[in-house]
């Protein structure tokens, strides 16, 4: 098999997983840290690439050559005519094997160490993969790890009320149905969020899924094994902070999926500055006390309370319903498939959450008011500055204000700001009685 750009080559596959498999098979032996005694299945193909490369590096030609200069020139012109150098592995073109000068494009080290793809090839792969996924009625789903799918802590950070967890945890190894794991080599303990296994199984039917974490690569791969012990969901699609192109930021530039078809689940909004329209903000999962303290919460953790999120009513269960709505609307309600954009679907669904609600704010901390108002408006509510008969909700932190007293007198809802925040997390209008603001005694 020749390592070429033939249409039936895996490099032209409509699946990014096929492309990954192709690179694994065709290029693994060229890794700087590859084992010398590793068996290579595609040795003929690799040798073909090496031969091509040597032809460009060496002035030696075969004895049959009548003109050393003309043969070399002919080879160079031939390769330049047929190869656009779509990417590189180290300093070698992944298609023709020619040695390339300088670096360009984007590094995709999580797919294969040393791999760089040029912008034109990235665009082609995205378009091809998108067409393939749409034919299978699938979108892309980018999943954060910490506080979204799981919660981890160092063993040394367990307090006295959490030490009972050590005897309850499974040590990592093989397939386990447990949700609590002790990772001896990493000196850590990890708790999977309730409902996560059902969530991944059902989401995988609608989405091509990636892990994208700010943790380092060894940690990301270890967490992927816990979440996907049989390798059904993620394969090589595990991205860590080591793979990003911007420090302290996550970006879709290293995801082989079109932005118009990508949904992101993450608990940290500022990590996705350029892609907020793709983001579903997750309520943070704080199982361990160290996690609560990390975010400044002076309260007992779920572990300390010997409790956990409810599977049926927890964040992942709620968001799975939202993902099903997004998927259905994208594929079955919008007409022109070429013009469909998941970001518009997200905006549309978000606006339905508090549609019909007319809100007035009272005694909200000045710095919090703009973001709370924006959140309510994005959820479809109308926000007023003064009371009038159309007002349905007064959102306040003090039940003694004039506006709060008006709400009680006129039998309108008087709720705490958390009512809006909960609606934002769960994409669903929450029962007002769970957020009633009571007058202080």
XYZ file of C-alpha atoms in Angstrom:
441
model
C 0.000 0.000 0.000
C 1.413 3.417 -0.999
C 1.157 6.325 1.433
C -0.622 8.614 -0.969
C -3.645 10.859 -1.151
C -5.797 8.293 -2.903
C -9.546 8.721 -2.224
C -9.796 5.262 -0.676
C -6.842 5.890 1.630
C -7.708 6.140 5.318
C -6.335 9.664 5.310
C -9.355 10.599 3.196
C -11.770 8.737 5.450
C -14.892 10.584 6.574
C -14.182 9.605 10.147
C -11.598 11.266 12.363
C -11.196 7.943 14.165
C -10.203 6.294 10.870
C -7.688 9.073 10.316
C -6.310 8.477 13.806
C -6.064 4.746 13.165
C -4.296 5.436 9.864
C -1.690 7.599 11.566
C -1.247 5.070 14.346
C -0.528 2.316 11.857
C 1.469 4.262 9.311
C 3.542 6.517 11.537
C 3.959 4.820 14.920
C 7.411 3.487 14.086
C 8.711 7.015 13.489
C 8.017 8.180 17.049
C 11.229 9.309 18.781
C 10.375 7.210 21.830
C 8.988 4.249 19.930
C 10.239 0.860 20.989
C 12.816 -0.527 18.601
C 11.434 -4.036 18.794
C 7.799 -3.042 18.221
C 6.212 -4.961 15.376
C 5.136 -2.682 12.528
C 2.276 -3.905 10.382
C 2.706 -1.362 7.621
C 6.464 -1.716 7.181
C 6.264 -1.566 3.385
C 4.369 1.695 3.541
C 6.765 3.247 6.011
C 9.737 2.126 3.945
C 8.158 3.786 0.926
C 7.972 7.068 2.846
C 11.557 6.741 4.066
C 12.781 6.037 0.516
C 11.029 9.145 -0.759
C 12.550 11.198 2.017
C 16.053 9.878 1.362
C 15.698 10.826 -2.296
C 15.238 14.428 -1.263
C 17.985 14.384 1.321
C 20.698 12.604 -0.626
C 22.577 13.474 -3.779
C 23.112 9.812 -4.557
C 21.013 8.342 -7.351
C 20.747 4.872 -8.866
C 23.331 3.699 -11.399
C 20.634 3.650 -14.092
C 20.137 7.403 -13.780
C 21.560 9.248 -16.788
C 21.534 12.654 -15.147
C 21.721 13.134 -11.408
C 20.450 16.697 -11.586
C 17.604 16.028 -13.979
C 16.324 13.031 -12.004
C 16.298 14.994 -8.748
C 14.575 17.945 -10.423
C 12.012 15.622 -11.980
C 11.265 14.050 -8.625
C 10.860 17.422 -6.940
C 8.559 18.747 -9.658
C 6.500 15.540 -9.580
C 5.974 15.666 -5.813
C 5.207 19.373 -5.880
C 2.568 18.732 -8.554
C 0.744 16.001 -6.641
C 1.349 16.783 -2.954
C 0.114 19.875 -1.156
C 1.819 18.755 2.086
C -1.378 18.615 4.176
C 0.560 18.106 7.378
C 3.781 16.944 8.915
C 5.088 14.335 11.271
C 8.169 15.841 12.804
C 9.700 17.559 9.771
C 8.341 15.028 7.240
C 5.235 15.441 5.075
C 2.653 12.867 6.163
C 1.693 12.190 2.551
C 4.804 12.207 0.382
C 7.611 11.951 2.936
C 9.418 15.090 1.800
C 11.436 16.955 4.418
C 9.730 20.279 5.150
C 11.334 23.512 6.296
C 9.798 25.361 9.239
C 6.557 24.693 11.102
C 3.049 25.709 10.114
C -0.479 24.637 10.954
C -1.833 23.311 14.239
C -0.362 20.575 16.428
C -2.620 17.569 17.078
C -0.407 15.803 19.584
C -3.334 14.033 21.245
C -3.992 12.193 17.974
C -0.351 11.315 17.428
C 2.820 12.732 18.933
C 4.531 15.142 16.540
C 1.554 15.505 14.196
C 0.820 18.912 12.669
C -1.985 19.598 10.207
C -2.187 22.612 7.934
C -5.260 24.841 7.875
C -6.498 23.638 4.489
C -6.272 19.999 5.577
C -7.986 20.738 8.892
C -10.839 22.393 7.007
C -11.098 19.462 4.596
C -11.138 16.908 7.405
C -13.766 18.896 9.303
C -16.016 19.162 6.274
C -15.642 15.482 5.422
C -16.186 14.347 8.997
C -19.175 16.657 9.434
C -20.859 15.246 6.334
C -20.277 11.737 7.611
C -21.623 12.502 11.081
C -24.673 14.303 9.738
C -25.490 11.317 7.574
C -25.443 9.320 10.828
C -27.426 12.033 12.620
C -24.630 12.915 15.027
C -23.145 16.144 16.406
C -19.978 16.744 18.467
C -19.922 16.895 22.261
C -16.910 18.276 24.163
C -16.851 17.146 27.791
C -14.917 18.713 30.634
C -13.781 16.371 33.416
C -13.389 17.990 36.834
C -16.628 19.191 38.459
C -18.531 18.226 35.293
C -18.237 14.437 34.966
C -16.308 13.718 38.170
C -14.511 15.125 41.196
C -10.944 14.279 42.246
C -8.831 15.021 45.295
C -5.389 14.144 46.610
C -5.469 11.469 49.281
C -3.583 13.838 51.580
C -6.469 16.329 51.311
C -9.097 13.970 52.710
C -10.219 15.208 56.120
C -11.200 13.086 59.104
C -14.838 12.944 58.006
C -13.839 11.558 54.606
C -11.346 8.867 55.607
C -14.108 6.237 55.528
C -14.030 6.567 51.710
C -10.633 4.852 51.475
C -12.077 1.478 52.435
C -15.008 1.958 50.051
C -12.986 2.870 46.956
C -12.049 0.477 44.183
C -8.444 0.307 43.073
C -8.146 0.931 39.353
C -7.871 -2.192 37.234
C -10.168 -3.854 34.759
C -13.791 -2.932 34.168
C -15.560 -1.708 37.286
C -19.112 -0.569 37.941
C -17.914 1.385 40.956
C -18.052 5.170 41.044
C -15.349 5.730 43.679
C -11.708 4.981 42.838
C -8.382 5.176 44.624
C -5.500 5.860 42.241
C -2.463 4.732 44.225
C 0.168 5.790 41.669
C -1.281 9.291 41.454
C -2.029 9.495 45.206
C -5.559 10.544 44.337
C -9.170 9.580 44.801
C -11.813 10.140 42.120
C -15.597 10.067 42.418
C -17.636 9.750 39.219
C -20.731 11.922 39.119
C -24.004 10.031 39.582
C -25.685 9.027 36.285
C -22.446 9.517 34.320
C -22.361 6.018 32.797
C -25.954 6.254 31.564
C -25.249 9.777 30.360
C -22.248 8.696 28.270
C -24.039 5.684 26.822
C -27.073 7.681 25.682
C -25.096 10.743 24.602
C -22.832 8.567 22.430
C -25.849 7.661 20.304
C -26.285 11.338 19.377
C -22.763 12.751 19.568
C -19.141 12.088 18.673
C -17.562 12.766 22.063
C -14.260 14.345 23.127
C -12.754 14.814 26.582
C -11.168 18.247 27.028
C -9.584 19.041 30.393
C -7.234 21.565 31.927
C -5.576 18.641 33.715
C -2.319 17.203 32.401
C -2.230 14.342 29.906
C -1.502 11.441 32.312
C -4.437 12.539 34.480
C -6.738 12.951 31.454
C -5.942 9.457 30.169
C -6.450 7.914 33.619
C -9.856 9.589 33.949
C -10.803 8.432 30.448
C -10.128 4.840 31.555
C -12.458 5.251 34.532
C -15.231 6.758 32.431
C -14.739 4.547 29.384
C -13.016 1.341 30.536
C -13.836 -0.548 27.330
C -12.838 2.273 24.979
C -16.295 2.669 23.463
C -16.656 6.452 23.493
C -13.437 8.468 23.281
C -10.630 6.421 21.699
C -7.875 8.970 20.983
C -10.167 11.973 21.442
C -8.746 12.968 24.837
C -7.404 16.536 24.955
C -5.448 17.924 27.905
C -3.863 21.258 28.747
C -0.664 19.943 27.145
C -2.423 19.951 23.774
C -3.934 23.455 23.811
C -2.683 26.339 21.709
C -3.445 29.015 24.351
C -2.411 28.976 27.996
C -5.316 28.746 30.481
C -7.791 28.629 27.596
C -9.671 25.922 25.751
C -10.339 26.217 22.048
C -12.010 24.359 19.206
C -9.007 24.910 16.929
C -7.674 21.497 17.987
C -10.999 19.703 17.564
C -11.675 18.107 14.181
C -15.289 19.215 14.198
C -17.084 22.197 12.682
C -17.966 24.837 15.280
C -21.528 24.949 13.996
C -21.993 21.336 15.119
C -20.173 21.414 18.490
C -21.805 21.448 21.936
C -19.577 22.008 24.984
C -20.285 20.931 28.581
C -18.042 22.665 31.123
C -18.355 24.191 34.578
C -15.984 27.079 33.756
C -17.302 29.709 31.376
C -14.120 31.807 31.164
C -12.185 28.811 29.804
C -14.159 29.172 26.551
C -13.873 32.892 25.812
C -14.139 32.378 22.042
C -16.864 29.741 22.148
C -19.454 30.828 24.715
C -22.270 30.318 22.213
C -21.401 26.606 22.064
C -21.310 26.227 25.840
C -23.744 24.645 28.268
C -22.555 25.756 31.691
C -22.627 22.901 34.200
C -23.448 23.101 37.878
C -20.250 22.129 39.681
C -20.004 18.725 41.309
C -18.401 19.096 44.756
C -18.109 15.640 46.275
C -14.930 16.194 48.296
C -14.334 18.837 50.941
C -11.195 20.058 49.170
C -13.354 20.916 46.164
C -15.690 23.047 48.282
C -12.744 24.853 49.848
C -11.145 25.412 46.423
C -14.148 27.517 45.406
C -14.535 29.262 48.745
C -17.586 27.403 50.028
C -17.734 27.198 53.809
C -19.985 24.168 53.947
C -19.803 20.414 54.293
C -19.147 18.405 51.157
C -21.326 15.566 49.924
C -18.713 13.102 51.145
C -18.702 14.655 54.617
C -22.488 14.468 54.682
C -22.324 10.870 53.420
C -24.638 11.889 50.604
C -24.546 12.402 46.828
C -26.448 13.919 43.935
C -29.697 12.213 43.040
C -29.290 10.252 39.806
C -32.734 11.104 38.444
C -32.706 14.779 39.437
C -28.973 15.546 39.209
C -27.180 17.753 36.723
C -26.236 15.068 34.170
C -29.761 13.679 34.028
C -31.175 17.169 33.445
C -28.604 18.067 30.810
C -29.097 14.792 28.944
C -32.687 15.881 28.343
C -31.405 19.184 26.976
C -28.965 17.390 24.663
C -31.820 15.284 23.325
C -33.786 18.471 22.606
C -30.797 20.011 20.833
C -30.263 16.899 18.739
C -33.929 16.605 17.773
C -34.283 20.279 16.870
C -31.071 20.263 14.819
C -31.904 17.195 12.728
C -35.694 17.109 12.614
C -36.996 20.675 12.896
C -34.577 22.814 10.888
C -34.954 22.716 7.120
C -31.670 23.501 5.336
C -29.068 21.085 6.723
C -26.195 23.118 5.239
C -27.296 26.212 7.177
C -27.969 24.488 10.496
C -25.990 25.849 13.417
C -26.105 24.301 16.877
C -25.319 27.705 18.403
C -28.620 29.052 17.114
C -30.386 25.965 18.442
C -28.864 26.581 21.881
C -29.983 30.217 21.861
C -33.488 29.254 20.780
C -33.908 26.602 23.476
C -32.400 28.847 26.130
C -34.910 31.612 25.342
C -37.788 29.242 26.051
C -36.775 28.606 29.692
C -38.161 31.813 31.263
C -40.332 32.922 28.363
C -43.364 34.843 29.671
C -41.676 35.852 32.933
C -41.469 39.602 33.675
C -38.845 40.329 36.324
C -37.962 43.262 38.551
C -34.819 43.118 40.710
C -34.597 44.477 44.216
C -31.541 44.984 46.403
C -29.215 42.848 44.335
C -25.533 43.474 44.961
C -24.518 46.103 42.411
C -21.730 44.008 40.852
C -23.972 40.960 40.421
C -26.950 42.739 38.833
C -25.684 43.097 35.231
C -24.754 39.420 34.888
C -27.985 38.284 36.571
C -30.082 40.502 34.286
C -28.213 39.245 31.216
C -28.722 35.642 32.330
C -32.475 36.186 32.794
C -32.803 37.851 29.380
C -30.880 35.046 27.677
C -33.364 32.646 29.266
C -36.204 34.580 27.623
C -37.398 36.741 30.530
C -38.297 40.431 30.231
C -36.495 42.583 32.796
C -37.957 45.896 33.983
C -36.544 48.535 36.293
C -39.864 49.617 37.809
C -42.967 47.794 38.993
C -46.068 47.581 36.839
C -49.013 45.164 36.575
C -47.174 42.958 34.045
C -44.481 41.946 36.571
C -44.629 38.234 37.470
C -41.504 37.905 39.630
C -39.570 40.090 42.029
C -36.042 38.768 42.491
C -34.490 40.008 45.704
C -32.150 39.236 48.587
C -34.184 41.176 51.171
C -37.895 40.564 51.745
C -38.268 43.938 53.461
C -37.802 46.197 50.435
C -40.676 48.139 48.915
C -40.658 45.990 45.765
C -40.563 42.783 47.796
C -43.524 43.911 49.920
C -45.408 44.799 46.715
C -44.851 41.257 45.406
C -46.341 39.766 48.588
C -49.302 42.168 48.533
C -50.049 41.620 44.824
C -49.472 37.844 45.109
C -46.560 37.801 42.700
C -43.566 35.510 43.054
C -40.863 36.740 45.432
C -37.768 34.636 44.846
C -34.055 34.550 45.573
C -31.559 35.117 42.687
C -30.703 31.406 42.874
C -34.030 30.781 41.111
C -32.556 32.312 37.925
C -29.198 30.587 38.409
C -30.875 27.182 38.815
C -32.929 27.730 35.660
C -29.703 28.597 33.843
C -27.968 25.401 34.979
C -30.868 23.046 34.316
C -32.330 24.787 31.242
C -35.716 24.500 32.891
C -37.922 26.878 34.884
C -37.651 25.838 38.515
C -40.540 25.657 41.017
C -40.719 29.071 42.682
C -41.693 27.527 46.021
C -38.178 26.078 46.279
C -36.659 29.588 46.145
C -39.145 31.659 48.150
C -37.581 34.640 49.882
C -38.799 34.799 53.452
C -38.777 37.837 55.680
C -35.982 37.795 58.248
C -37.161 37.362 61.845
